[in-house]
């Protein structure tokens, strides 16, 4: 694995990764310095310009014999199926995985903020599990190509969030295959956070301070909603659904 990075305050920021296998394991540290950020567009092909003065770190191959190692590819989809981020990561930048075309399962164990559009239009991403993170930015996981008429109907099927701060506007909007959402603890679910998830059937929120207007509107398949421990609920959060009571 080849890693392009730069020094930032209190640690390192990952800029690009080249890998020869389908599983990426970002290291916790490079040369004794912790990895604390995933930069904007790190895993996206839509980066306008590459950094010219970045540092490069080359890990040792896992192959017992280098003769069997495959050429390393820029990790922007392709062969990649799994990505493991270390617990040292404090933030994932805007558009970090934008239009990432291949990863299926995403598990975030511990992370700071997830930026805007960070995982937008990751069309093969099926399962999202977030055990602990800060705020989830607006449009972070949304599939808005679907609404434009030229996106595919495949998208995230399950979302489990054990603990997070704010879930931003339209963060999980327009996911036509999303069937199940479980949120154990969060501070705020912003307007339209899960709007237009037409296949959503199971929705459970155990603890949340505020749910803003239209948070789950047009979830046309939703018939039941479990909610426990919410201080403020906005208007029209379930407009267009079949839920009669909470």
Short mmCIF file of C-alpha atoms in Angstrom, two decimals:
data_model
loop_
_atom_site.label_atom_id
_atom_site.label_comp_id
_atom_site.label_asym_id
_atom_site.label_seq_id
_atom_site.Cartn_x
_atom_site.Cartn_y
_atom_site.Cartn_z
CA UNK A 1 0.00 0.00 0.00
CA UNK A 2 1.20 3.48 -0.86
CA UNK A 3 -0.16 6.36 1.21
CA UNK A 4 0.06 10.04 0.36
CA UNK A 5 -0.28 12.29 3.38
CA UNK A 6 0.54 15.65 4.88
CA UNK A 7 1.22 16.91 8.37
CA UNK A 8 -1.50 18.89 10.15
CA UNK A 9 -1.83 20.11 13.70
CA UNK A 10 -1.57 17.18 16.14
CA UNK A 11 -1.20 14.52 13.45
CA UNK A 12 -1.43 13.48 9.81
CA UNK A 13 -4.04 13.85 7.09
CA UNK A 14 -4.45 11.11 4.47
CA UNK A 15 -4.66 12.50 0.92
CA UNK A 16 -4.59 9.44 -1.36
CA UNK A 17 -4.09 5.67 -1.12
CA UNK A 18 -2.89 3.16 -3.71
CA UNK A 19 -3.61 -0.50 -2.97
CA UNK A 20 -3.33 -3.89 -4.68
CA UNK A 21 -6.19 -5.69 -2.89
CA UNK A 22 -9.89 -5.23 -2.14
CA UNK A 23 -9.47 -4.46 1.58
CA UNK A 24 -8.03 -1.15 2.75
CA UNK A 25 -6.79 -0.84 6.31
CA UNK A 26 -5.69 2.72 7.03
CA UNK A 27 -2.93 2.62 9.67
CA UNK A 28 -3.33 4.32 13.03
CA UNK A 29 0.01 6.05 12.65
CA UNK A 30 2.79 6.68 10.16
CA UNK A 31 6.32 6.87 11.50
CA UNK A 32 4.97 7.35 15.02
CA UNK A 33 2.55 10.20 14.18
CA UNK A 34 -1.21 9.48 14.49
CA UNK A 35 -3.50 9.58 11.48
CA UNK A 36 -6.30 11.97 12.48
CA UNK A 37 -7.96 13.11 9.23
CA UNK A 38 -9.23 11.76 5.94
CA UNK A 39 -8.96 14.69 3.53
CA UNK A 40 -11.68 15.86 1.14
CA UNK A 41 -11.82 13.70 -2.02
CA UNK A 42 -9.31 11.15 -0.67
CA UNK A 43 -11.22 8.23 -2.21
CA UNK A 44 -12.96 10.11 -5.05
CA UNK A 45 -12.09 10.44 -8.73
CA UNK A 46 -13.56 13.93 -8.73
CA UNK A 47 -10.56 15.65 -7.18
CA UNK A 48 -9.70 18.74 -9.21
CA UNK A 49 -5.98 18.80 -8.46
CA UNK A 50 -3.51 16.48 -6.75
CA UNK A 51 -1.16 17.76 -4.05
CA UNK A 52 2.36 18.27 -5.37
CA UNK A 53 4.42 18.46 -2.19
CA UNK A 54 2.80 15.69 -0.15
CA UNK A 55 4.76 12.99 1.68
CA UNK A 56 4.51 9.34 0.63
CA UNK A 57 4.65 6.26 2.85
CA UNK A 58 5.00 2.75 1.40
CA UNK A 59 3.90 -0.19 3.52
CA UNK A 60 5.40 -3.62 3.12
CA UNK A 61 3.53 -6.03 0.86
CA UNK A 62 1.50 -8.77 2.50
CA UNK A 63 2.65 -11.18 -0.17
CA UNK A 64 5.22 -13.75 0.94
CA UNK A 65 6.73 -13.48 -2.52
CA UNK A 66 6.68 -10.12 -4.31
CA UNK A 67 6.41 -11.95 -7.62
CA UNK A 68 2.71 -12.55 -6.89
CA UNK A 69 1.89 -8.95 -5.88
CA UNK A 70 -0.48 -7.06 -8.17
CA UNK A 71 0.11 -3.49 -9.43
CA UNK A 72 -1.19 -0.90 -6.99
CA UNK A 73 -4.22 1.13 -8.07
CA UNK A 74 -5.50 4.49 -6.88
CA UNK A 75 -8.32 3.66 -4.45
CA UNK A 76 -11.38 5.36 -5.92
CA UNK A 77 -13.65 2.33 -6.24
CA UNK A 78 -12.64 -0.47 -8.56
CA UNK A 79 -11.43 -3.52 -6.64
CA UNK A 80 -12.09 -2.08 -3.16
CA UNK A 81 -14.81 -3.87 -1.16
CA UNK A 82 -14.01 -2.94 2.43
CA UNK A 83 -12.45 0.07 4.12
CA UNK A 84 -11.30 0.06 7.74
CA UNK A 85 -10.54 3.41 9.36
CA UNK A 86 -8.54 3.58 12.60
CA UNK A 87 -10.01 4.91 15.84
CA UNK A 88 -7.50 7.77 15.72
CA UNK A 89 -9.40 9.46 12.87
CA UNK A 90 -11.08 12.64 14.12
CA UNK A 91 -12.76 13.77 10.90
CA UNK A 92 -13.71 12.58 7.42
CA UNK A 93 -13.58 15.45 4.94
CA UNK A 94 -16.26 16.70 2.57
CA UNK A 95 -16.65 14.47 -0.52
CA UNK A 96 -14.05 12.03 0.87
CA UNK A 97 -15.76 9.00 -0.76
CA UNK A 98 -17.91 10.88 -3.27
CA UNK A 99 -19.19 8.55 -6.04
CA UNK A 100 -17.10 5.68 -4.64
CA UNK A 101 -18.43 2.85 -6.76
CA UNK A 102 -17.54 -0.45 -5.12
CA UNK A 103 -17.51 -0.61 -1.31
CA UNK A 104 -20.42 -2.66 0.10
CA UNK A 105 -20.09 -2.53 3.89
CA UNK A 106 -19.02 0.46 5.98
CA UNK A 107 -18.36 0.31 9.70
CA UNK A 108 -17.13 3.35 11.61
CA UNK A 109 -16.11 2.46 15.15
CA UNK A 110 -14.98 5.83 16.41
CA UNK A 111 -14.68 9.05 14.46
CA UNK A 112 -15.15 12.78 14.79
CA UNK A 113 -17.26 14.65 12.26
CA UNK A 114 -18.27 13.19 8.88
CA UNK A 115 -18.20 15.96 6.28
CA UNK A 116 -20.83 17.08 3.80
CA UNK A 117 -21.34 14.76 0.82
CA UNK A 118 -18.68 12.42 2.28
CA UNK A 119 -20.35 9.21 1.04
CA UNK A 120 -22.85 10.65 -1.42
CA UNK A 121 -23.77 8.46 -4.40
CA UNK A 122 -21.85 5.40 -3.19
CA UNK A 123 -24.27 3.28 -5.17
CA UNK A 124 -23.12 -0.18 -4.04
CA UNK A 125 -22.90 0.68 -0.35
CA UNK A 126 -25.51 -1.55 1.33
CA UNK A 127 -24.91 -1.46 5.08
CA UNK A 128 -23.80 1.46 7.24
CA UNK A 129 -22.93 0.97 10.92
CA UNK A 130 -21.68 3.94 12.94
CA UNK A 131 -20.78 3.08 16.51
CA UNK A 132 -19.57 6.50 17.57
CA UNK A 133 -19.01 9.75 15.70
CA UNK A 134 -19.48 13.50 15.95
CA UNK A 135 -21.80 15.29 13.54
CA UNK A 136 -22.87 13.76 10.22
CA UNK A 137 -22.81 16.46 7.55
CA UNK A 138 -25.58 17.45 5.15
CA UNK A 139 -26.07 15.07 2.20
CA UNK A 140 -23.35 12.81 3.66
CA UNK A 141 -24.88 9.54 2.41
CA UNK A 142 -27.66 10.73 0.11
CA UNK A 143 -28.30 9.25 -3.34
CA UNK A 144 -29.62 12.28 -5.16
CA UNK A 145 -28.76 10.95 -8.62
CA UNK A 146 -31.85 8.78 -8.09
CA UNK A 147 -34.11 11.82 -7.81
CA UNK A 148 -32.61 13.35 -10.95
CA UNK A 149 -33.78 10.34 -12.96
CA UNK A 150 -30.41 8.97 -14.04
CA UNK A 151 -29.26 7.25 -10.87
CA UNK A 152 -29.81 3.59 -10.09
CA UNK A 153 -32.35 2.23 -7.63
CA UNK A 154 -29.70 0.41 -5.58
CA UNK A 155 -28.47 2.04 -2.41
CA UNK A 156 -28.01 1.59 1.33
CA UNK A 157 -30.37 -0.97 2.84
CA UNK A 158 -29.64 -0.67 6.57
CA UNK A 159 -28.40 2.15 8.81
CA UNK A 160 -27.39 1.61 12.43
CA UNK A 161 -26.14 4.59 14.44
CA UNK A 162 -25.25 3.83 18.03
CA UNK A 163 -24.06 7.28 19.03
CA UNK A 164 -23.58 10.53 17.15
CA UNK A 165 -24.08 14.25 17.39
CA UNK A 166 -26.19 15.95 14.72
CA UNK A 167 -27.50 14.15 11.63
CA UNK A 168 -27.43 16.88 8.98
CA UNK A 169 -29.99 18.02 6.42
CA UNK A 170 -30.71 15.28 3.85
CA UNK A 171 -27.80 13.21 5.22
CA UNK A 172 -29.54 9.96 4.24
CA UNK A 173 -32.05 11.39 1.79
CA UNK A 174 -33.35 9.69 -1.34
CA UNK A 175 -32.16 6.17 -0.58
CA UNK A 176 -34.81 4.08 -2.40
CA UNK A 177 -33.59 0.72 -1.04
CA UNK A 178 -33.26 1.77 2.62
CA UNK A 179 -35.45 -0.55 4.69
CA UNK A 180 -34.24 -0.25 8.28
CA UNK A 181 -32.95 2.62 10.44
CA UNK A 182 -31.91 2.30 14.08
CA UNK A 183 -30.61 5.29 16.02
CA UNK A 184 -29.69 4.63 19.64
CA UNK A 185 -28.50 8.09 20.60
CA UNK A 186 -28.09 11.44 18.85
CA UNK A 187 -28.58 15.12 19.56
CA UNK A 188 -30.51 16.35 16.49
CA UNK A 189 -32.03 14.88 13.35
CA UNK A 190 -32.14 17.79 10.91
CA UNK A 191 -34.78 18.67 8.32
CA UNK A 192 -35.10 16.05 5.58
CA UNK A 193 -32.39 13.83 7.06
CA UNK A 194 -34.16 10.67 5.82
CA UNK A 195 -36.58 12.18 3.31
CA UNK A 196 -37.89 10.17 0.36
CA UNK A 197 -36.69 6.76 1.54
CA UNK A 198 -39.59 4.99 -0.12
CA UNK A 199 -38.73 1.44 1.02
CA UNK A 200 -38.22 2.33 4.70
CA UNK A 201 -40.26 -0.06 6.84
CA UNK A 202 -38.53 -0.15 10.23
CA UNK A 203 -37.61 3.01 12.14
CA UNK A 204 -36.40 3.02 15.75
CA UNK A 205 -35.05 6.00 17.69
CA UNK A 206 -34.17 5.38 21.32
CA UNK A 207 -32.84 8.75 22.41
CA UNK A 208 -32.75 12.06 20.56
CA UNK A 209 -33.03 15.64 21.75
CA UNK A 210 -34.62 17.16 18.62
CA UNK A 211 -36.22 15.88 15.43
CA UNK A 212 -36.73 18.75 12.99
CA UNK A 213 -39.47 19.28 10.38
CA UNK A 214 -39.93 16.71 7.59
CA UNK A 215 -37.12 14.51 8.88
CA UNK A 216 -38.67 11.27 7.53
CA UNK A 217 -41.29 12.59 5.11
CA UNK A 218 -42.37 10.62 2.05
CA UNK A 219 -41.27 7.32 3.56
CA UNK A 220 -44.24 5.76 1.83
CA UNK A 221 -43.67 2.18 3.07
CA UNK A 222 -43.31 3.13 6.72
CA UNK A 223 -46.11 1.80 8.93
CA UNK A 224 -44.54 1.76 12.40
CA UNK A 225 -42.20 4.07 14.27
CA UNK A 226 -40.64 3.45 17.67
CA UNK A 227 -39.53 6.59 19.52
CA UNK A 228 -38.36 6.87 23.10
CA UNK A 229 -36.85 9.93 24.76
CA UNK A 230 -37.21 12.93 22.45
CA UNK A 231 -37.54 16.48 23.79
CA UNK A 232 -38.73 18.28 20.64
CA UNK A 233 -40.47 17.03 17.48
CA UNK A 234 -41.00 19.28 14.44
CA UNK A 235 -43.94 19.36 12.10
CA UNK A 236 -44.59 16.91 9.28
CA UNK A 237 -41.81 14.51 10.22
CA UNK A 238 -43.86 11.60 8.80
CA UNK A 239 -45.77 13.31 5.99
CA UNK A 240 -46.56 10.85 3.22
CA UNK A 241 -46.13 7.75 5.39
CA UNK A 242 -48.76 5.35 6.68
CA UNK A 243 -47.87 5.82 10.34
CA UNK A 244 -50.95 6.76 12.34
CA UNK A 245 -49.31 7.23 15.73
CA UNK A 246 -45.92 7.31 17.42
#
